[in-house]
Structure formats: C-alpha cells, structure tokens
PDB file of C-alpha atoms in Angstrom:
ATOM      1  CA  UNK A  15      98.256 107.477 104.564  1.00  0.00           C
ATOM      2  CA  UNK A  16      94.572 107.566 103.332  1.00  0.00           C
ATOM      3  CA  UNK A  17      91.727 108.481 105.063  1.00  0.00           C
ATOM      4  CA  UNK A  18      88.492 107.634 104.050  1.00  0.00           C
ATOM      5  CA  UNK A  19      84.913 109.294 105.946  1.00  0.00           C
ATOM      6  CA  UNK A  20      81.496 108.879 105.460  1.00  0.00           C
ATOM      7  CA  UNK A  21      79.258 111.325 107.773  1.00  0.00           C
ATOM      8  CA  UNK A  22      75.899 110.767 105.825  1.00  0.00           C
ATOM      9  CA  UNK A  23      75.301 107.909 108.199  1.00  0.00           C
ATOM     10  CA  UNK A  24      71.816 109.108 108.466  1.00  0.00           C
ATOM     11  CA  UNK A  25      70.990 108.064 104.669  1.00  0.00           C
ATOM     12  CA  UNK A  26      73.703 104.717 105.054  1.00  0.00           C
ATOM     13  CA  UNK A  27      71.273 101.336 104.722  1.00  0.00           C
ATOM     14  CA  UNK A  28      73.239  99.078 106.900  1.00  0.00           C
ATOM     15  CA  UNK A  29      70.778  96.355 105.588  1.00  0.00           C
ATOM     16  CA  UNK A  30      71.594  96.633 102.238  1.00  0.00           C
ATOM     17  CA  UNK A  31      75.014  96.413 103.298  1.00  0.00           C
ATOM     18  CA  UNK A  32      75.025  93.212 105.429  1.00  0.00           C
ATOM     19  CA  UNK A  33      76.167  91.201 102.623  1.00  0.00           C
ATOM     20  CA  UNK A  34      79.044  93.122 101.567  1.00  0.00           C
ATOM     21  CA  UNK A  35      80.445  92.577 105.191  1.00  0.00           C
ATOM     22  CA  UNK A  36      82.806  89.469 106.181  1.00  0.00           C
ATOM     23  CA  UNK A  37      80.874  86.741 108.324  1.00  0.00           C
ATOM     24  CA  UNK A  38      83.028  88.216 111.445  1.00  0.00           C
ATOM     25  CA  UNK A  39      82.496  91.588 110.893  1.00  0.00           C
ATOM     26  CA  UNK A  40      78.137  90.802 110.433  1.00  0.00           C
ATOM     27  CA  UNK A  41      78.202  89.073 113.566  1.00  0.00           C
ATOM     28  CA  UNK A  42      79.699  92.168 115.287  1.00  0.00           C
ATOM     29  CA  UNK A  43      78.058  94.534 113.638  1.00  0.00           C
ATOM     30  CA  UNK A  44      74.180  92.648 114.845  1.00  0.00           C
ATOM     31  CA  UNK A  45      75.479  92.971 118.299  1.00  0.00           C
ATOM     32  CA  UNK A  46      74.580  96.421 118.741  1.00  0.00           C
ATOM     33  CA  UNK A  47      71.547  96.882 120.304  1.00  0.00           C
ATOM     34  CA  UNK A  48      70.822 100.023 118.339  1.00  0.00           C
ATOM     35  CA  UNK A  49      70.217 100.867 114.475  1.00  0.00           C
ATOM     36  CA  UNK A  50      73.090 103.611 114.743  1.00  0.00           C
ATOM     37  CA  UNK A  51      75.491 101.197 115.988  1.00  0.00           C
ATOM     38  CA  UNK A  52      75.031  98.919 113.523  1.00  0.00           C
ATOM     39  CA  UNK A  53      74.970 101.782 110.893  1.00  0.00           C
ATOM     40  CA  UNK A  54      78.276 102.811 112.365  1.00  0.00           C
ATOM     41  CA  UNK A  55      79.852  99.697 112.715  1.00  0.00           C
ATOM     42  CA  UNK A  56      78.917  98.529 108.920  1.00  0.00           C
ATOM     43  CA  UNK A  57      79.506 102.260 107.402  1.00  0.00           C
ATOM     44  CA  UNK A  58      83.609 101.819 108.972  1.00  0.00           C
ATOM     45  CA  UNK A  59      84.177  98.424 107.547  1.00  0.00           C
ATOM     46  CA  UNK A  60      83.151  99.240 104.252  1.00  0.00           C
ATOM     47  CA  UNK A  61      85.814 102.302 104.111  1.00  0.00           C
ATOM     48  CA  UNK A  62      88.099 100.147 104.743  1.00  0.00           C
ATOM     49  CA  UNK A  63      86.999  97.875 102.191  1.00  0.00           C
ATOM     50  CA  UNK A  64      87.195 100.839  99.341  1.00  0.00           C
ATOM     51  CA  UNK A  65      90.076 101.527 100.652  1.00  0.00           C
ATOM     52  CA  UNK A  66      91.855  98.079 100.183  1.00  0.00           C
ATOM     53  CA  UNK A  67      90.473  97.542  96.814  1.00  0.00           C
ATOM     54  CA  UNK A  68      90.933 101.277  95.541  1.00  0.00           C
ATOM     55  CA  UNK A  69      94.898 101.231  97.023  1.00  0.00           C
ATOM     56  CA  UNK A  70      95.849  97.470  97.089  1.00  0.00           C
ATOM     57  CA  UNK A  71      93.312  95.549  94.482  1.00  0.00           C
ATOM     58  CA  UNK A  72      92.092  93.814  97.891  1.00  0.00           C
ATOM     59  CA  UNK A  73      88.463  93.022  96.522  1.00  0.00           C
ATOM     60  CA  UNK A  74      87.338  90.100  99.335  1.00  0.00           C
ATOM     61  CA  UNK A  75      86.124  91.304 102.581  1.00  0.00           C
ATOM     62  CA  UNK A  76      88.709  91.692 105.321  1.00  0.00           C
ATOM     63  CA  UNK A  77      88.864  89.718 107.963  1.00  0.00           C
ATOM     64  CA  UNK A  78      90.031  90.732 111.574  1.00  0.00           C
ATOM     65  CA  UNK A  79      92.862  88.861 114.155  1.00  0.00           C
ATOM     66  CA  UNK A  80      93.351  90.520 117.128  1.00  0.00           C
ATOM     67  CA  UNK A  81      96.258  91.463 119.168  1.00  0.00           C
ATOM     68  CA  UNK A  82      96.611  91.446 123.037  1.00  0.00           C
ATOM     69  CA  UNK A  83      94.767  94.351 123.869  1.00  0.00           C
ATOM     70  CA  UNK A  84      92.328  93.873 120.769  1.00  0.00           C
ATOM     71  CA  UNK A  85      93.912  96.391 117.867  1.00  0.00           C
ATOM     72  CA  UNK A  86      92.665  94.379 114.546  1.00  0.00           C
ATOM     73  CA  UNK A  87      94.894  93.327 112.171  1.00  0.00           C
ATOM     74  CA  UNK A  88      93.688  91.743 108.215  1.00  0.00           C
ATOM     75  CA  UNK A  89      94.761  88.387 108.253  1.00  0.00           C
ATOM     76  CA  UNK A  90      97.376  87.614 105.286  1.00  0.00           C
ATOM     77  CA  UNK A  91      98.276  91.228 105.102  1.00  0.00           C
ATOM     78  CA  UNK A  92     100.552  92.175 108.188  1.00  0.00           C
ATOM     79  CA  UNK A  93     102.033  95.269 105.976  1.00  0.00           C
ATOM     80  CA  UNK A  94      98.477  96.785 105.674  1.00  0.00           C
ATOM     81  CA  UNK A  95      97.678  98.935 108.799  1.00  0.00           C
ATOM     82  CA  UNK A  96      94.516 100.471 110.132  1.00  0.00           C
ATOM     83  CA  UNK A  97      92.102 101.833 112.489  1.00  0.00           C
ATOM     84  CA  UNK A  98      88.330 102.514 112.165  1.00  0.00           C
ATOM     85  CA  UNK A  99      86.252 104.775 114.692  1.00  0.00           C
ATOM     86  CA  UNK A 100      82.877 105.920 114.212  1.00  0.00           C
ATOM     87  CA  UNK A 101      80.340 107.948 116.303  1.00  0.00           C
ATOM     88  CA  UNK A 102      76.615 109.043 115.619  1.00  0.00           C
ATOM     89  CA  UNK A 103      77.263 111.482 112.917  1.00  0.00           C
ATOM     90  CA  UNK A 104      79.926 109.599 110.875  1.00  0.00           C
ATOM     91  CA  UNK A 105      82.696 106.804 110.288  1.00  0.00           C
ATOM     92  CA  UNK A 106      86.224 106.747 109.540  1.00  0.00           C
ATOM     93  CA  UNK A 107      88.655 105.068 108.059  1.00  0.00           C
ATOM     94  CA  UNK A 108      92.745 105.412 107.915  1.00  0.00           C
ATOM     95  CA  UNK A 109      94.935 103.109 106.249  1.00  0.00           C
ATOM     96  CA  UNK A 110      98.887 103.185 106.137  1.00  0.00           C
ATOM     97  CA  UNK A 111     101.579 101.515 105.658  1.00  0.00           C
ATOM     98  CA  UNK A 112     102.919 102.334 109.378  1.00  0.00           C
ATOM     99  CA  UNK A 113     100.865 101.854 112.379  1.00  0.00           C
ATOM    100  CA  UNK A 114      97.611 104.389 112.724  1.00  0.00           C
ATOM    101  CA  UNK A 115      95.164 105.575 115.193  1.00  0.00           C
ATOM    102  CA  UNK A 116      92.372 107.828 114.895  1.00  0.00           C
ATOM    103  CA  UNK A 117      88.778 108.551 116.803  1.00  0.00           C
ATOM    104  CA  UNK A 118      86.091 110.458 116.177  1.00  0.00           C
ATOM    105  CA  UNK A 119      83.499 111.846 118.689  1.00  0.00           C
ATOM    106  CA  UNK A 120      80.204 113.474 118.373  1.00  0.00           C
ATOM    107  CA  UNK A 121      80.863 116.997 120.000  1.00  0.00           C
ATOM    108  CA  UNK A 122      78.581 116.383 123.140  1.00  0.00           C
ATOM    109  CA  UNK A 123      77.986 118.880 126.022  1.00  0.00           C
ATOM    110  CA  UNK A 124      81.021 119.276 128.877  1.00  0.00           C
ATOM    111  CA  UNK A 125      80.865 116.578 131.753  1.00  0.00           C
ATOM    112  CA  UNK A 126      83.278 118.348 134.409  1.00  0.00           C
ATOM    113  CA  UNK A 127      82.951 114.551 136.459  1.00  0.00           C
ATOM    114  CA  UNK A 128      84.436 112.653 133.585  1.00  0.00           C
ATOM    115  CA  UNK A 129      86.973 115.164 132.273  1.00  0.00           C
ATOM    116  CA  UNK A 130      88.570 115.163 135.879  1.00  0.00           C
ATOM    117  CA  UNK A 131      89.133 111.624 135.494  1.00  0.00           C
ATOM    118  CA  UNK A 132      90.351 111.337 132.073  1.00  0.00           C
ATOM    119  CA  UNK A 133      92.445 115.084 131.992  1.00  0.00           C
ATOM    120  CA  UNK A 134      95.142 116.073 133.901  1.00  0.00           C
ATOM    121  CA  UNK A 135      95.475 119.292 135.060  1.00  0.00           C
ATOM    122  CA  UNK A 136      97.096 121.160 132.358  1.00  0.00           C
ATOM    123  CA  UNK A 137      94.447 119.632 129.863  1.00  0.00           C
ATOM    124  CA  UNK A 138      91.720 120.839 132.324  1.00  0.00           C
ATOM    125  CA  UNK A 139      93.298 124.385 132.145  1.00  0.00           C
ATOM    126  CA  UNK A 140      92.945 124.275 128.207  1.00  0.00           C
ATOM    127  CA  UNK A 141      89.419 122.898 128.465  1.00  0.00           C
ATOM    128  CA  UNK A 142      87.869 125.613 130.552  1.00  0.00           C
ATOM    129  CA  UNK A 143      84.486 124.206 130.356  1.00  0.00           C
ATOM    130  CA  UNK A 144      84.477 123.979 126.844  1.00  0.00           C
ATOM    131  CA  UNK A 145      82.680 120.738 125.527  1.00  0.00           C
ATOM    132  CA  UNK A 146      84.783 121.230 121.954  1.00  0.00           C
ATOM    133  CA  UNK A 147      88.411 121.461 123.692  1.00  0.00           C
ATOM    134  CA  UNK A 148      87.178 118.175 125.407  1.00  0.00           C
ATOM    135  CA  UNK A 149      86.512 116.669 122.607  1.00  0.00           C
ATOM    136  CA  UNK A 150      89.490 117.521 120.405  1.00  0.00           C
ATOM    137  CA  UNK A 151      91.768 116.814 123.613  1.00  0.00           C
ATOM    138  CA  UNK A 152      89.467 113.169 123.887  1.00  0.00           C
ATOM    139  CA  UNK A 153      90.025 112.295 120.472  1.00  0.00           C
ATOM    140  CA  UNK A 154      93.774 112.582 120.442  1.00  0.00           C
ATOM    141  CA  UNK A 155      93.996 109.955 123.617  1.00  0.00           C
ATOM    142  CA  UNK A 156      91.837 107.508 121.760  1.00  0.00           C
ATOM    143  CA  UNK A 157      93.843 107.924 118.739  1.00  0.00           C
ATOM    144  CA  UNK A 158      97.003 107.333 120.573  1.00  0.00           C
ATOM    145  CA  UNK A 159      96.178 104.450 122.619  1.00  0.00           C
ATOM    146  CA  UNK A 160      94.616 103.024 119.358  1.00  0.00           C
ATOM    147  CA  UNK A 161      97.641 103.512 118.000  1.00  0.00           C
ATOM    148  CA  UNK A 162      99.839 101.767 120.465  1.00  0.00           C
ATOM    149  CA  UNK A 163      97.352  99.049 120.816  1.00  0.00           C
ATOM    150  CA  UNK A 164      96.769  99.465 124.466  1.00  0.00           C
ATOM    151  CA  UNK A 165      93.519 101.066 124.046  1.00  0.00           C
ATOM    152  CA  UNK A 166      91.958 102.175 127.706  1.00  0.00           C
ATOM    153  CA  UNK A 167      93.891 100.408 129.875  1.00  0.00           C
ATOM    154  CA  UNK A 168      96.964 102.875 130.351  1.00  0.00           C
ATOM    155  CA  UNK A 169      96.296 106.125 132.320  1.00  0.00           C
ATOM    156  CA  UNK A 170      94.630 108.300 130.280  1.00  0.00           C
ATOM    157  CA  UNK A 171      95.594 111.795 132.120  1.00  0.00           C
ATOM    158  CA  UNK A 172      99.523 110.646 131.103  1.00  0.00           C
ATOM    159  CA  UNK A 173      98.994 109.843 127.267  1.00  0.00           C
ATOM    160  CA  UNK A 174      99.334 112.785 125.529  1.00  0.00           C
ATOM    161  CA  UNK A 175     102.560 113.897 127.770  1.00  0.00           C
ATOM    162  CA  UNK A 176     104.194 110.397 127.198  1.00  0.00           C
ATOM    163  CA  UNK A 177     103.276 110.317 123.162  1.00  0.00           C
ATOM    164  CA  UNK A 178     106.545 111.317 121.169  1.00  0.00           C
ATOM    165  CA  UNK A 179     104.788 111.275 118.230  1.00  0.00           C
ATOM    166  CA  UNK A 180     102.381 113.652 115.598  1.00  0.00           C
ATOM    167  CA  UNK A 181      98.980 114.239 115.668  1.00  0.00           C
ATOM    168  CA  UNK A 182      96.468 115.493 113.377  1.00  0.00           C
ATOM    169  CA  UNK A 183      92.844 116.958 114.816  1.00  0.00           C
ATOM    170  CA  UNK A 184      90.104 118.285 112.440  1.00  0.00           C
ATOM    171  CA  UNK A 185      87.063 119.710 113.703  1.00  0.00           C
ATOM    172  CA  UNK A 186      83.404 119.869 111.968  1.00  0.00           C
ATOM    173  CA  UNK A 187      80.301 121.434 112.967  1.00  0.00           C
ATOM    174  CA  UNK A 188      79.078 118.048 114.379  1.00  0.00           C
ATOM    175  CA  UNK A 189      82.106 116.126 114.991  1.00  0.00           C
ATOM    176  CA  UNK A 190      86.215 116.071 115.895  1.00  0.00           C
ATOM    177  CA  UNK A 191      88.606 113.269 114.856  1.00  0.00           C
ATOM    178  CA  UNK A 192      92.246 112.587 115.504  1.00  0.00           C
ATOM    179  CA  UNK A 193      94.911 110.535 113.898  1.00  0.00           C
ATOM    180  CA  UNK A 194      98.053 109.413 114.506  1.00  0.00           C
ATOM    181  CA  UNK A 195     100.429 110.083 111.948  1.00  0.00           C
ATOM    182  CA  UNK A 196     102.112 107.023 110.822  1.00  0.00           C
ATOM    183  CA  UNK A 197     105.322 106.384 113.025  1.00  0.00           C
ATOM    184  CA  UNK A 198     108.734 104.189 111.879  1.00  0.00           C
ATOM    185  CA  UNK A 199     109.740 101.358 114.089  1.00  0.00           C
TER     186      UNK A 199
END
C-alpha cells in the first residue's frame, strides 16, 4: 500500500496543472465553485498520477468509471485500487493492490448537533466535546464507507461497530486522516 500527501496546497497552482489532468477529471475539478476546491480536487488526482507512473509505469492520465454508489475505478486496470480525499489543508492519495479507503478532515471546532447524528453513544462518550476525537472518529467512517463503496448512505452511528477490518489514523497539527488497510476477498 502507498500513500502519497501533499499538504502545501496553499503554494499548489491548480492552473498550471489543468493540463496534466484527464478531460474527466478537468471537468470535475472546474465545478467547484471555489479556488480551494479546485486546488484540492487537482492536487489528489495528480498523487495518484505519481503514484501510477512511479509504482506501475502508468504515464497517461487516469480515467475514472464508477460503481453503484460512485467509488472510482481506472478504466483498463481493475487490479489497481484507490481512494483520494482532500480537505483545505491537504490531499491524499492511497493506492493498493486490495480495496482502500481513506479521508482526511481539516480539524474544525466541535458541532454537538451533528456529532449526535453521525455518533452513537459510545463514540459520543469518547468524544467528550473534543473537536480532535471527532475528527479522528469522522475520518475512520469516511474511510470505511469509502472503502466498501457505499459511501453515506449506510448508518453512520453503526459503521465502525459493523467494520471487521484495520484501520490506520494519523493526526497533524492541522489535519487527521484514516485508511483502511487493504482487506482480502
């Protein structure tokens, strides 16, 4: 499994880099309304464009199909898996051979409202308030349901109970991510 960051999106020029993106992956990218987002967008695809040509000698832009619930998969290469996340302080990348998820969130101050609706009430024990055990707990459900594929339409307050699998969370001054560790079939 590789996993590939960039969190100097302040400094990325996501003009300069419209041309090294697919057609697909431009289009999406201009649909954010905002700079960031298309910072964001463009900094993820290109880690996983080093990543295919530094691992697999992959050196034409990926492009995207998308399964029933919208998880991306590179057309012609069915054995490559991924997942991309990004949020306002960086991008990420992961690439394995087995299915991956991973997220990353900007560590943003504690909404009680939406961590009742997301947590359950163990997780809202461990959280206590705290805007960082949030996050980290946040992270790992978006890495598992991006994982499975199923991304936010399962119960989030049951995911992390039902998941039989491993997780991985590393926390920053600015940011947490999650991943999935890859899983056999």
């Amino acid at each position: 499994m590789s996993i590939y960051i960039n969190d100097d999106i302040a400094h990325f020029d996501w003009q300069a880099a419209l041309p090294l993106l697919s057609e697909q992956r431009r289009e999406q990218c201009l649909r954010f309304k905002h700079e960031l987002g298309r910072k964001t967008c463009a900094a993820a695809y290109l880690l996983l464009c080093e990543t295919l040509r530094k691992e697999y000698g992959i050196s034409e832009p990926p492009v995207f199909e998308y399964g029933e619930h919208g998880k991306p998969t590179i057309v012609g290469h069915p054995d490559i898996h991924f997942n991309l996340s990004h949020c306002r302080e960086a991008a990420i990348c992961v690439v394995s051979d087995k299915p991956v998820g991973v997220d990353i969130e900007t560590i943003r101050p504690y909404k009680e409202s939406l961590a009742r609706y997301v947590m359950n009430d163990d997780e809202l024990q461990r959280i206590n308030g705290s805007a960082l055990e949030f996050t980290k707990l946040w992270t790992q459900k978006e890495a598992v349901v991006k994982l499975t594929g199923q991304g936010i339409t399962t119960d989030l307050k049951s995911v992390l109970t039902c998941f039989a699998g491993e997780l991985q969370t590393v926390v920053t001054d600015h940011y947490v991510y999650s991943l999935t560790k890859p899983i056999l079939l």
